[in-house]
Every structure is written in C-alpha cells, then in structure tokens.
Coordinates of C-alpha atoms in Angstrom, one line a residue:
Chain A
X349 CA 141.7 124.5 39.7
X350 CA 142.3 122.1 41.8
X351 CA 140.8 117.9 42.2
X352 CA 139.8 117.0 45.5
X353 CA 139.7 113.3 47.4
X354 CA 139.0 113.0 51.0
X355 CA 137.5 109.8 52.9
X356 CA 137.5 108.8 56.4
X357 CA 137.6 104.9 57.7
X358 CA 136.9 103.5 61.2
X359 CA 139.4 101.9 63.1
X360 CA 140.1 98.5 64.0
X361 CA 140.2 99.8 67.9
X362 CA 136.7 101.7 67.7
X363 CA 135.6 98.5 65.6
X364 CA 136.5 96.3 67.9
X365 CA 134.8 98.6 71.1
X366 CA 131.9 99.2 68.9
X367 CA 132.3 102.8 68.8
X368 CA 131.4 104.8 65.5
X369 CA 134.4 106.1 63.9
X370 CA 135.0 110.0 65.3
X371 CA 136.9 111.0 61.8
X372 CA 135.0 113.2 59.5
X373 CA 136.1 115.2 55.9
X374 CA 134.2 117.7 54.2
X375 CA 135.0 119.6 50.9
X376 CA 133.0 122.7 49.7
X377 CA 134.0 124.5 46.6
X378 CA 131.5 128.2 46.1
X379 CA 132.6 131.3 44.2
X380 CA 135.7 130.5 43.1
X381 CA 137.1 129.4 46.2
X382 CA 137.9 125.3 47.3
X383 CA 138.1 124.2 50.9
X384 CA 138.6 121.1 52.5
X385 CA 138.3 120.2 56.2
X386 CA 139.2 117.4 58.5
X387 CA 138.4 116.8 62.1
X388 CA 139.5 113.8 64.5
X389 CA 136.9 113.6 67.5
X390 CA 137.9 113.0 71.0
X391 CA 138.0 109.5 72.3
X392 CA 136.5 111.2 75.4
X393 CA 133.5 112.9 74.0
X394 CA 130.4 111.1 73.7
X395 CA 129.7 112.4 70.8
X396 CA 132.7 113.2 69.2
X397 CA 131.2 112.2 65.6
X398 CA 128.9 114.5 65.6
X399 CA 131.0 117.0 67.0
X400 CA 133.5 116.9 64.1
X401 CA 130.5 116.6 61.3
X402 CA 129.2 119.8 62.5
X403 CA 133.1 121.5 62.5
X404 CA 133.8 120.4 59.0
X405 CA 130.6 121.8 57.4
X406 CA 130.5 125.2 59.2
X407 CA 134.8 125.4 58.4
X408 CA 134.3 124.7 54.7
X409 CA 131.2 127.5 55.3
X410 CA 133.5 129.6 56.8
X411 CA 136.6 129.4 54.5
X412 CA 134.6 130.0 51.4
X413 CA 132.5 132.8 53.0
X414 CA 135.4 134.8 54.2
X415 CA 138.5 133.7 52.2
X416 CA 139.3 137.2 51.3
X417 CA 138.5 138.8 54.6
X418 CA 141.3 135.8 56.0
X419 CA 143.3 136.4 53.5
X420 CA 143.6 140.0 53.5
X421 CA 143.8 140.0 57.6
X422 CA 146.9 141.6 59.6
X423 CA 145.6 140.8 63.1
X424 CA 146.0 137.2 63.4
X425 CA 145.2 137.1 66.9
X426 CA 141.6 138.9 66.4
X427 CA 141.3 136.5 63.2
X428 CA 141.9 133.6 65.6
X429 CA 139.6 134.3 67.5
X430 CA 136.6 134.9 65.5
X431 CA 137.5 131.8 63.6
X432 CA 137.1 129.4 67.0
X433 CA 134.2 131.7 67.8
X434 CA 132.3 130.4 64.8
X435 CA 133.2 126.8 65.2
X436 CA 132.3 126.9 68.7
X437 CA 129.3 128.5 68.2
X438 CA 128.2 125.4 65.9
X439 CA 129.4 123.5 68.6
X440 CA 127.2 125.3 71.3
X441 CA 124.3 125.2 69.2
X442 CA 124.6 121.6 68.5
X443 CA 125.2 120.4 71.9
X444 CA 122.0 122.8 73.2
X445 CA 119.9 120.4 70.8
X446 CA 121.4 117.2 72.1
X447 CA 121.3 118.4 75.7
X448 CA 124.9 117.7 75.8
X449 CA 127.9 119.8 76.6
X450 CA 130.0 121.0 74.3
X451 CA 132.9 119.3 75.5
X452 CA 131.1 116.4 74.3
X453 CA 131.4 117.1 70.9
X454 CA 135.3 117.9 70.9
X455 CA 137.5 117.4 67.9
X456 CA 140.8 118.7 66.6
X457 CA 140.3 120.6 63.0
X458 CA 142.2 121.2 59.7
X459 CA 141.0 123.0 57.2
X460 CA 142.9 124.3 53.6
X461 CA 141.3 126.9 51.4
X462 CA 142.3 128.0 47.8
X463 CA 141.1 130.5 45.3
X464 CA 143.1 132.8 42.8
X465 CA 146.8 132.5 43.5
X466 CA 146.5 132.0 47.0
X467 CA 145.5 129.6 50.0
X468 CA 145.1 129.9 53.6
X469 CA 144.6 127.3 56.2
X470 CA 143.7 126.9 59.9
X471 CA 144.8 123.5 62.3
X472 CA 144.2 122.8 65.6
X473 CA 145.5 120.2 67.7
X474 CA 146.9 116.8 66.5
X475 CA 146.9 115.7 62.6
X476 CA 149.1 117.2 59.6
X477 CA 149.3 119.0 57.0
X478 CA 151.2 119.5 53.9
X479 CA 151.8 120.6 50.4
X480 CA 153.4 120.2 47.5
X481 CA 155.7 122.8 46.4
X482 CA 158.0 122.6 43.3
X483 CA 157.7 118.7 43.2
X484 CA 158.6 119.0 47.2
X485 CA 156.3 117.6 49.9
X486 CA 156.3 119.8 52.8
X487 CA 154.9 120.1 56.0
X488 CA 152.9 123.1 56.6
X489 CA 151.5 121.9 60.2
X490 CA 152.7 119.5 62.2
X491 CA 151.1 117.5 65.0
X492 CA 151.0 119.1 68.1
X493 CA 150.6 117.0 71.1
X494 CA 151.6 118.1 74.6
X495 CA 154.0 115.8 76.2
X496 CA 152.2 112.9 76.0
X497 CA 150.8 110.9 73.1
X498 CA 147.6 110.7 74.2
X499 CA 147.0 114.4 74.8
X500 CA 146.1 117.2 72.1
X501 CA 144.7 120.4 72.1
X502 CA 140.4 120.3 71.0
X503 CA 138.4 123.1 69.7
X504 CA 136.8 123.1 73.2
X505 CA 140.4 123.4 75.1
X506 CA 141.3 126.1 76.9
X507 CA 144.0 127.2 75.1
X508 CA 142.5 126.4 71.9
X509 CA 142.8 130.3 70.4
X510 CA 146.0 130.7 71.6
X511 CA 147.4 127.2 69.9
X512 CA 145.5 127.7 66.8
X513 CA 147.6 127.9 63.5
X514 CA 146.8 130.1 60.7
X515 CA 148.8 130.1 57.8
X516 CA 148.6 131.8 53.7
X517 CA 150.9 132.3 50.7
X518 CA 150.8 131.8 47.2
X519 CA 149.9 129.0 44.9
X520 CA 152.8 129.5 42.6
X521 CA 154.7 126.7 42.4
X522 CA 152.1 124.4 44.5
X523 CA 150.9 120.9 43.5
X524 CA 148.5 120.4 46.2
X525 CA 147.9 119.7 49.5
X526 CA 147.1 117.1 52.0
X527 CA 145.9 116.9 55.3
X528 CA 145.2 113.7 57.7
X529 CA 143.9 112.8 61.1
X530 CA 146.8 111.1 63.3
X531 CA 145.6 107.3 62.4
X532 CA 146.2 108.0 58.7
X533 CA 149.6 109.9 59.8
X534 CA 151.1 106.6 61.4
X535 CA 151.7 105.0 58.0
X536 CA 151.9 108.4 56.0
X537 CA 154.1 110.7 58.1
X538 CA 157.3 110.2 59.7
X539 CA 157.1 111.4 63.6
X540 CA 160.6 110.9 63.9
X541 CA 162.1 113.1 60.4
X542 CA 159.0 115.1 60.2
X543 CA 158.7 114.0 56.7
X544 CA 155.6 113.0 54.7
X545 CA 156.0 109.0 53.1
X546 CA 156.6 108.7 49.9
X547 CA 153.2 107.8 49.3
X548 CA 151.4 111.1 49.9
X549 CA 153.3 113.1 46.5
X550 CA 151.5 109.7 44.8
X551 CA 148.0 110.3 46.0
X552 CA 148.0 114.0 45.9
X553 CA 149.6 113.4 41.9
X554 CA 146.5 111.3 41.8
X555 CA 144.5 113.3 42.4
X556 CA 145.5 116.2 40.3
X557 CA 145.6 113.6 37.3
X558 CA 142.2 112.5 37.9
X559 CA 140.0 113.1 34.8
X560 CA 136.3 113.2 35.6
X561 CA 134.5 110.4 33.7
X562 CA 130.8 111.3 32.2
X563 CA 128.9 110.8 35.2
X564 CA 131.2 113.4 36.8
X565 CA 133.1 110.7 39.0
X566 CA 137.1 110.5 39.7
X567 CA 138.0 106.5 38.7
X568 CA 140.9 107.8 41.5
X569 CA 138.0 107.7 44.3
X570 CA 137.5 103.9 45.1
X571 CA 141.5 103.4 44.7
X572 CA 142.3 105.6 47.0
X573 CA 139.1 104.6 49.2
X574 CA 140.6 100.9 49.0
X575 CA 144.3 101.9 49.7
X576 CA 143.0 103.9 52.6
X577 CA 140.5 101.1 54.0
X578 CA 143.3 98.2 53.7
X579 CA 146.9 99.6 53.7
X580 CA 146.7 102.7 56.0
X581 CA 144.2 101.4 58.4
X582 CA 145.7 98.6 58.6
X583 CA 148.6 100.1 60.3
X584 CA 146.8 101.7 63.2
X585 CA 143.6 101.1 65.9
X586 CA 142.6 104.6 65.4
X587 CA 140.1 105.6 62.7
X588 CA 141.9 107.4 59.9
X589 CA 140.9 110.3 57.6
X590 CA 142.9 112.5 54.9
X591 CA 141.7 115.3 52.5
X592 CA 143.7 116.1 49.8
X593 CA 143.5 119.3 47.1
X594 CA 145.3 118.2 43.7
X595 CA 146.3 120.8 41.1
X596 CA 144.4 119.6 37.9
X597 CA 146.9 118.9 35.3
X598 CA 146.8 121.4 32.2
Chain B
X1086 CA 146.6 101.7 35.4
X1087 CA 145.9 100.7 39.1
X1088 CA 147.6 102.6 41.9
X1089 CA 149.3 101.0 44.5
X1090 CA 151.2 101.7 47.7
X1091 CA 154.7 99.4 47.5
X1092 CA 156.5 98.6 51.0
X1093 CA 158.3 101.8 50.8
X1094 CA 155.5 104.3 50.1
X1095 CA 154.4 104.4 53.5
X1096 CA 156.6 104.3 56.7
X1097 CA 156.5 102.7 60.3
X1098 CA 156.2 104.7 63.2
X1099 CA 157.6 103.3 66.5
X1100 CA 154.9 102.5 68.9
X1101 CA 154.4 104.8 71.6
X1102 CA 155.7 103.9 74.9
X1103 CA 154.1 103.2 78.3
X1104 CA 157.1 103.5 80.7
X1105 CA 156.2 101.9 84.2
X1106 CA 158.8 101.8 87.2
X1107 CA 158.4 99.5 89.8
X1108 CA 159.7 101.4 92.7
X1109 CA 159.9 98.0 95.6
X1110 CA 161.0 97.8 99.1
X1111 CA 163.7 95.3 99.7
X1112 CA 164.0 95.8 103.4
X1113 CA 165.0 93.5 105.8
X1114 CA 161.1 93.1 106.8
X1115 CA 160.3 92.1 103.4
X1116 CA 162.5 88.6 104.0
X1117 CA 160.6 85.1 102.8
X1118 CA 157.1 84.8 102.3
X1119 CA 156.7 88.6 101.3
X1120 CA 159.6 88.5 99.1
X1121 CA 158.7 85.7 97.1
X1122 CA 155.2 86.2 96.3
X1123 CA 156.5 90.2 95.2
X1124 CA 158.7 88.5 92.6
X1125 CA 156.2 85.8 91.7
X1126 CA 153.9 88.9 91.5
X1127 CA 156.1 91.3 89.3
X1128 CA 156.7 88.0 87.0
X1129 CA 153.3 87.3 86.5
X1130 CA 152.7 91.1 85.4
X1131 CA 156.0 90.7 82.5
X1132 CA 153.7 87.1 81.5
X1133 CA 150.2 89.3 81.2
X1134 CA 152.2 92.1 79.7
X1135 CA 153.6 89.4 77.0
X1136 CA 150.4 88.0 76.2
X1137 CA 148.5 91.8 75.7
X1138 CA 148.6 92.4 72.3
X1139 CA 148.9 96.2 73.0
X1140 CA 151.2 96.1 76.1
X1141 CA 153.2 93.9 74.7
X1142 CA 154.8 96.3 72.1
X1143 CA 154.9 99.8 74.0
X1144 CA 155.0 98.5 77.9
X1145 CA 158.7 99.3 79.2
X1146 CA 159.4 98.2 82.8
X1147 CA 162.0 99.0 85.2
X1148 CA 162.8 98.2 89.1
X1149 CA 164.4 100.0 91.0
X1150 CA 165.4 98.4 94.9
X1151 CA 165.3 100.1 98.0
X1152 CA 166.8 99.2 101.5
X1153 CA 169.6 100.7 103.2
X1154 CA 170.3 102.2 99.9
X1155 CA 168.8 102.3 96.4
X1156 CA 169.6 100.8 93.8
X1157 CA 168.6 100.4 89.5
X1158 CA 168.2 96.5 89.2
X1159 CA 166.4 96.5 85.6
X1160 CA 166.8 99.8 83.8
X1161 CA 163.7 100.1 81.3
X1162 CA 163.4 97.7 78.6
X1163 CA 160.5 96.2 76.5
X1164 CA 159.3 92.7 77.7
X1165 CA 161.2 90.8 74.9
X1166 CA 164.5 92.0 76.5
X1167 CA 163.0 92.2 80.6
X1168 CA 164.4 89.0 82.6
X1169 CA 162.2 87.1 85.0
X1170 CA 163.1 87.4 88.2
X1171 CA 164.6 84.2 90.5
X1172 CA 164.4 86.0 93.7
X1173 CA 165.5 89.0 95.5
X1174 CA 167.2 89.4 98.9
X1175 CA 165.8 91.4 101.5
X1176 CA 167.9 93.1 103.9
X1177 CA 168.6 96.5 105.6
X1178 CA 166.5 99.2 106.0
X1179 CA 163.8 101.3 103.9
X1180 CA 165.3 104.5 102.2
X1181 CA 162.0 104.8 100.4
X1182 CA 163.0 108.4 99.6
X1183 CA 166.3 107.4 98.2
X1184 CA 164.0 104.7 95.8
X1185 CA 161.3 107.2 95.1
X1186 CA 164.0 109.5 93.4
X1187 CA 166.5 107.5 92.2
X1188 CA 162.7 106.1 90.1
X1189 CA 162.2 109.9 89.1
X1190 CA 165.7 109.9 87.8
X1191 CA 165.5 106.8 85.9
X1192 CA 161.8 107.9 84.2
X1193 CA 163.5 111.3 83.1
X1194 CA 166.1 109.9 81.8
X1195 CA 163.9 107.2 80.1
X1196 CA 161.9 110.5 78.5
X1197 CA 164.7 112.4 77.5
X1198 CA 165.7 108.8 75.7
X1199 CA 162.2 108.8 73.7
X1200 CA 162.3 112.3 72.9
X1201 CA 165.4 112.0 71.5
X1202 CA 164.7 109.1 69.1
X1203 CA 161.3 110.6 68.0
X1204 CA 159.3 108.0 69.9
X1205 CA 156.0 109.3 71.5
X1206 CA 155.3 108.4 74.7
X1207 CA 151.7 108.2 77.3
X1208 CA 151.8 110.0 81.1
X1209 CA 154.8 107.3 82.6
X1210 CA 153.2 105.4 85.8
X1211 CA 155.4 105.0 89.5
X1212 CA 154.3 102.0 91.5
X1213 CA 155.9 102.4 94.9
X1214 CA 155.2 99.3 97.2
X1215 CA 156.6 99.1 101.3
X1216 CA 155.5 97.1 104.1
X1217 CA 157.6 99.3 106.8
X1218 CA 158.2 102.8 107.6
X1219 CA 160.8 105.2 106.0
X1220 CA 164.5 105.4 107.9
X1221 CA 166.2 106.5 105.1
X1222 CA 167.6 110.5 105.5
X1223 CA 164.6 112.6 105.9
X1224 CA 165.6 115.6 103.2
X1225 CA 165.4 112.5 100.1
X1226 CA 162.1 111.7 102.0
X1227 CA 160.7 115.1 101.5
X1228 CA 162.4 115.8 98.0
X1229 CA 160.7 112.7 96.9
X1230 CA 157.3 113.8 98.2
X1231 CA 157.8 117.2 96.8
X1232 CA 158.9 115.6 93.3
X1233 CA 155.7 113.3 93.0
X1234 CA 153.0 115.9 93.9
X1235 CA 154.6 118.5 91.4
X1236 CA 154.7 116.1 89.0
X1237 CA 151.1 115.0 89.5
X1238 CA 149.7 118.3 90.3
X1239 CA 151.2 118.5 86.5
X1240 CA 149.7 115.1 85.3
X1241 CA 152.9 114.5 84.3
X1242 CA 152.9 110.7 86.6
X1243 CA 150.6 108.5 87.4
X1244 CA 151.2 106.9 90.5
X1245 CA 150.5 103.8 92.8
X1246 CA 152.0 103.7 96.3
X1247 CA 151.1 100.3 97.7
X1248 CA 151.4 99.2 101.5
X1249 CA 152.4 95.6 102.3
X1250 CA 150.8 94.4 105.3
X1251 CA 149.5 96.1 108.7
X1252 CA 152.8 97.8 109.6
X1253 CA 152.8 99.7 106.3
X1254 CA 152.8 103.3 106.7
X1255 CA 149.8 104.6 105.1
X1256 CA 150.5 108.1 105.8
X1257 CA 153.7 108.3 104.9
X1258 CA 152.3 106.8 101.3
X1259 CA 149.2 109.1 101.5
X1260 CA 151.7 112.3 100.8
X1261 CA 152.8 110.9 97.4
X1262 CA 149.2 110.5 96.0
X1263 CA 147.6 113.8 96.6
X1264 CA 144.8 112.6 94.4
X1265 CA 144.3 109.2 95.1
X1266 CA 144.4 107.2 98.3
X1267 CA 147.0 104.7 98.7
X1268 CA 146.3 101.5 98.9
X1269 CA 146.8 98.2 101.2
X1270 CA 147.1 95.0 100.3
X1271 CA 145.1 92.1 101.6
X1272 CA 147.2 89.7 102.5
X1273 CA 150.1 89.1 99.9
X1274 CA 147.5 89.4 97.1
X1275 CA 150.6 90.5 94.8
X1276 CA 148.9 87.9 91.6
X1277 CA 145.8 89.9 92.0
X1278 CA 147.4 93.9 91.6
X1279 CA 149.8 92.5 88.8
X1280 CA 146.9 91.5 86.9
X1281 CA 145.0 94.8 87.2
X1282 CA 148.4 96.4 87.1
X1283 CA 149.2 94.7 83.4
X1284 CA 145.5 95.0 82.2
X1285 CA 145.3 98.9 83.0
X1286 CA 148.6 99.3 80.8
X1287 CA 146.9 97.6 78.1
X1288 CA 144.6 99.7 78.3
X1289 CA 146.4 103.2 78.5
X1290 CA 148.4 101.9 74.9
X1291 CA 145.2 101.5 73.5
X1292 CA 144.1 105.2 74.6
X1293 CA 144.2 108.4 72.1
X1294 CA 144.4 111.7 72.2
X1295 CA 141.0 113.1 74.6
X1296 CA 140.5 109.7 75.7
X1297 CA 139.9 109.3 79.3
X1298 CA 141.7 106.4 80.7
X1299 CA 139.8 105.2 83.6
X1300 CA 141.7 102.6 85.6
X1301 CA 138.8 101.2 87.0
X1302 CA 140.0 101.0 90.5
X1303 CA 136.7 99.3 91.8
X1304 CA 138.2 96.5 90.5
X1305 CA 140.7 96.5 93.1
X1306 CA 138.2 96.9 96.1
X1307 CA 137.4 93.0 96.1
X1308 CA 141.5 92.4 97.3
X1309 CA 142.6 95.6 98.3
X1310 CA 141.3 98.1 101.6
X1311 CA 141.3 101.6 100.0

C-alpha cells in the first residue's frame, strides 16, 4: 500500500503574464491498483490547462482499468499505441466541445501505476521520474528535450508514439516513486549528474510515514503544499507540479 | 515535527543559455559615421541585456569581424564578463562568407561547450549586418549560404541578416533567410534594432517548452523597410 501527495503551483512567469498555471496532478486508486499522473501543458496551447486536466483523469482511468492487460503485454509498440490512442481520443473529444484543435490542448504526461508486486508507468516528453529502490533514488525517466530547452515532445506531436516510454518491474525492494513537471525539476533534479536532490528521498519518506489523522487527512499535505509553493517555486518562472507514491510504513 | 528543505536538499540548475553572434561587416565602407553608431548600437544592446532580468543571466554574445578576412573579436561570454566596445576600425573588403562561417564555427563550438557541462540551451540566433556586397572567395560565400538554410530548414538558427544603407545587397542577404526577408535599415537606426534585438532575447529566455516565441517583427516596420 502505498501514501500518495501530489499538488501543482503556478509560476511566477505565468503569474506575472496572467496566464493560468498549465500543471495538473491526478491520483486514482480502484481495485487494488494506485495511479498517479502528471501533465505540464504547452505554453503554446491556448488551452493547455484543460488539455492536461482531461490527460490526467482519463491516464489514472486508464492505468487502473488495464493495469494487468499493461502489465502482462509483450508488444510494446502495439501497447504504445493504444495508450496515446486513448489519451488523444480525450483530447479530440474535448477540443470538438471547445471548438478548438487539439493541438490546443497539448501537454506532456507521466503517469505511475502500482498494484500487487508490480508497477508500470508511461512518460512523454519533458518532466522526470523516479523511484526509490533499496534506500536508492533513481531515475526511471528522464527529460527528454530535443536540442533545445524550449522544445519537447506533446501528446499531440508527431512522433509522440514512437518517443513514448513505457516501463514495469517489481515492487520489491521499492520505497516509492516520484514524478515532477520541469519547473519542479529545476530545484529537485540535477540536469547536469542526472541525479534526483536530496530532497526528493525526504518527501517521498514523507509521504510513506504519513499517518492519516481521523478525518482521513495526511498532516504531510499542507507541508509539502508550503515547501512546494515557496521553496521549489521559488526557484523557477514555470508553474511546477510533482506526484509522489510513498510505501506506507508497516 | 515540521519538515523542511535545508540549502542542500535541493540543487541549482545553470540557467539555460541564449547564445547570439553578432556576425558585422568591418569593411572599408563601413568607415566613420557607420562604424560608430554600430558600436554605440551593439553597446546599447550589452546595457538592455544587463538591465533584463531574464537576459541578463542566460544571454551570451559574441562578434565576430569581417573585411578582407574574418576574424573572432569577443568569443561568447555572459554580459558580466562582455567588454564595451571603444570603437572598431573599418578597412578592407567584405568576405561576408568567411564571417558567416567562421559565426557557424564559433556557435558549434559554443554548443558542443554547453552540452558538455550539462547546460541547456534555446535555438542560438546569427545576426549578420553589411552595407556592401560580398568579394570575399565565392565557394565560403556559397558554403555559408548552404550552412544557414540547412540549419534553418532544421530550426536549428534563428537568423537576422541586416543591410546597412542603399548599397546593401539585399539579394545576396535574401539567400541566408529562406524564411524571412531581410531587412534594411533606415538610416543608421542601429539604437532602435538593438533594443528590439535585446527585448526579443528576453523574451526567448523566458519561453518553455511548446511556447511559440513570436519576435514581433512589426515592431520593426516603424525603422526598418522589410
């Protein structure tokens, strides 16, 4: 069993433009199985927001619904595609009753799963994500940008079945995971080691440790809210988000 | 017990670069007037890039000269450690070819540089300004033209070929900006492209990833002839 956090912040660029932050986090937990998704929405799309609401609901539908099926898959290409072919779908369906295009509503995705002994996960463009394995943080998925900083892959891209990343394994030995948009990652992951800060074994320890009080709330929630809001936002223009799973301490 | 995030806990990412070379004919034509409002020009953009709060940290600069020859005469650097400039001498000929890839060199190197040291980077921008026709050999002409448009057609560079005056040659620019036409000074309105110049880099380093940058080059209309 595993605790779950996840909050996203505006930035102090978008604030400042008076644009609504583009971050969004979702965490659905159905039949046994926990899944947490995060998507950063494209500066470009009008709206991005909405875009990456819709993606983070329909991938924590999606991961619970078929974790088995994922898990159990040997043709990752096939499973690659269906996946975006959900997500898009959403996407189409949403922008038909906007009147937009779906390139409006572009957003990079990550999303974890976990049920039984194992997890799966899917990411998409820019962001990272990690886990904890014996007492080790490691990274899972890195960013991936194209040359430039400013350039990422989208649901909507081209390419974005062929750079989609699917991974699984088991839970033995795993503490948790986290995943964050690339705002949060400028104070919380190293670009230049490829190494998480030290900070991300605390909050996902956090986490785990959390004991719900009676009304079923984590007292970890508004600390790590506040942390997020002041220290890691501080550190960035661009509206930050993170998600994290935390083994629950026996 | 409240849980807190100590100095150490997080970690500092370098900011992400803008690399911009100024690519600038030094020709004999260019002598006085010209001359000296380039460099008042090219110091007024290092003041505006100073005073961006954005720019200031990821814009890196570098000139490189062309006349008879070409020649590096401030490799990259960020504005803290770029030099104003007292004045430049004009003389010789135009071997804009010879400038345009000796530029190309530098800005690879520059890459190769960032990419080593784990610092991100944005698409890096070639302003190329001449008053005169090229007379430099014509096979660095035409590598140079081939090198831009590849690299464009690629959206790997961003670039602004300028013309100084009525005697620049406009077609010759037109080839190295398949996309965009060139454009022609009014007058020696250096100040006024310096200050779009230093506001568009500003906002490029704001920019992330999907964001469209538009350079908002109706701005330049009022000093420029497109």
């Amino acid at each position: 069993m595993f605790n779950v956090f996840h909050h996203y912040t505006r930035g102090r660029g978008h604030e400042l433009d008076g644009t609504p932050c583009q971050d969004r986090t979702q965490y659905l937990s159905c039949n046994g199985v926990q899944a947490i998704c995060l998507a950063d929405g494209a500066g470009s799309a009008s709206q991005a927001e909405l875009g990456a609401q819709a993606v983070v609901e329909e991938g924590c539908a999606l991961l619970v619904e078929r974790f088995s099926e994922l898990l159990a898959s040997a043709d990752a290409e096939r499973t690659r595609i269906e996946l975006l072919d959900r997500l898009l779908s959403k996407l189409r369906q949403l922008a038909t009753q906007h009147r937009i295009a779906p390139d409006d509503l572009a957003s990079t995705f990550l999303g974890v799963a976990v049920a039984g002994d194992h997890f799966l996960g899917v990411h998409i463009g820019d962001g990272v994500i990690g886990y904890l394995k014996d007492d080790e943080l490691r990274v899972v998925s890195a960013p991936r940008n194209s040359e430039f900083v400013n350039q990422t892959t989208f649901l909507t891209s081209q390419n974005a079945a062929q750079s989609m990343r699917l991974f699984r394994g088991s839970l033995d030995g795993v503490g948790g995971f986290i995943l964050m948009s690339d705002g949060a990652g400028e104070s919380l992951f190293d670009a230049r080691s490829g190494q998480f800060a030290p900070a991300c074994s605390k909050i996902i320890a956090t986490v785990g440790a959390g004991v719900p009080r009676r009304n079923g709330n984590f007292k970890f929630r508004t600390q790590l809210q506040k942390l997020i809001d002041l220290q890691v936002r501080s550190a960035t223009k661009d509206d930050c988000s993170i998600a994290v799973l935390g083994r629950t301490v026996p | 017990m409240a849980l807190k995030f100590h100095a150490d806990d997080l970690v500092e990412n370098p900011t992400p670069r803008v690399p911009v070379t100024l690519c600038l004919d030094t020709s004999g034509s260019m002598m006085g007037e010209k001359v000296r409002e380039l460099v008042k020009g090219v110091n007024l953009f290092y003041d505006a890039i100073d005073e961006d709060d954005d720019a200031h940290d990821s814009a890196e600069v570098s000139i490189v000269e062309f006349n008879s020859s070409a020649s590096l005469i401030q490799d990259f650097a960020s504005i803290e450690n770029l030099k104003r400039i007292e004045s430049i001498d004009a003389s010789g000929g135009t071997a804009l070819g010879e400038g345009v890839n000796l530029a190309l060199d530098t800005l690879e190197q520059r890459k190769m540089i960032y990419s080593n040291a784990g610092v991100l980077y944005y698409q890096p921008w070639l302003v190329l300004m001449t008053d005169g026709q090229p007379n430099g050999r014509p096979e660095e002409l035409k590598r140079a033209i081939d090198r831009v448009t590849e690299m464009v057609a690629q959206k790997k560079l961003t670039v602004f070929p300028i013309g100084i005056g009525a005697d620049a040659d406009m077609t010759v620019l037109a080839r190295f900006s398949p996309n965009r036409d060139p454009l022609r000074l009014r007058g020696l309105s250096f100040k006024e492209f310096f200050e779009w110049l230093s506001k568009s880099v500003s906002r490029v380093s704001r920019s992330t990833p999907g964001d469209e940058v538009k350079l908002d080059l109706n701005g330049l209309r009022g000093w420029a002839e497109l």
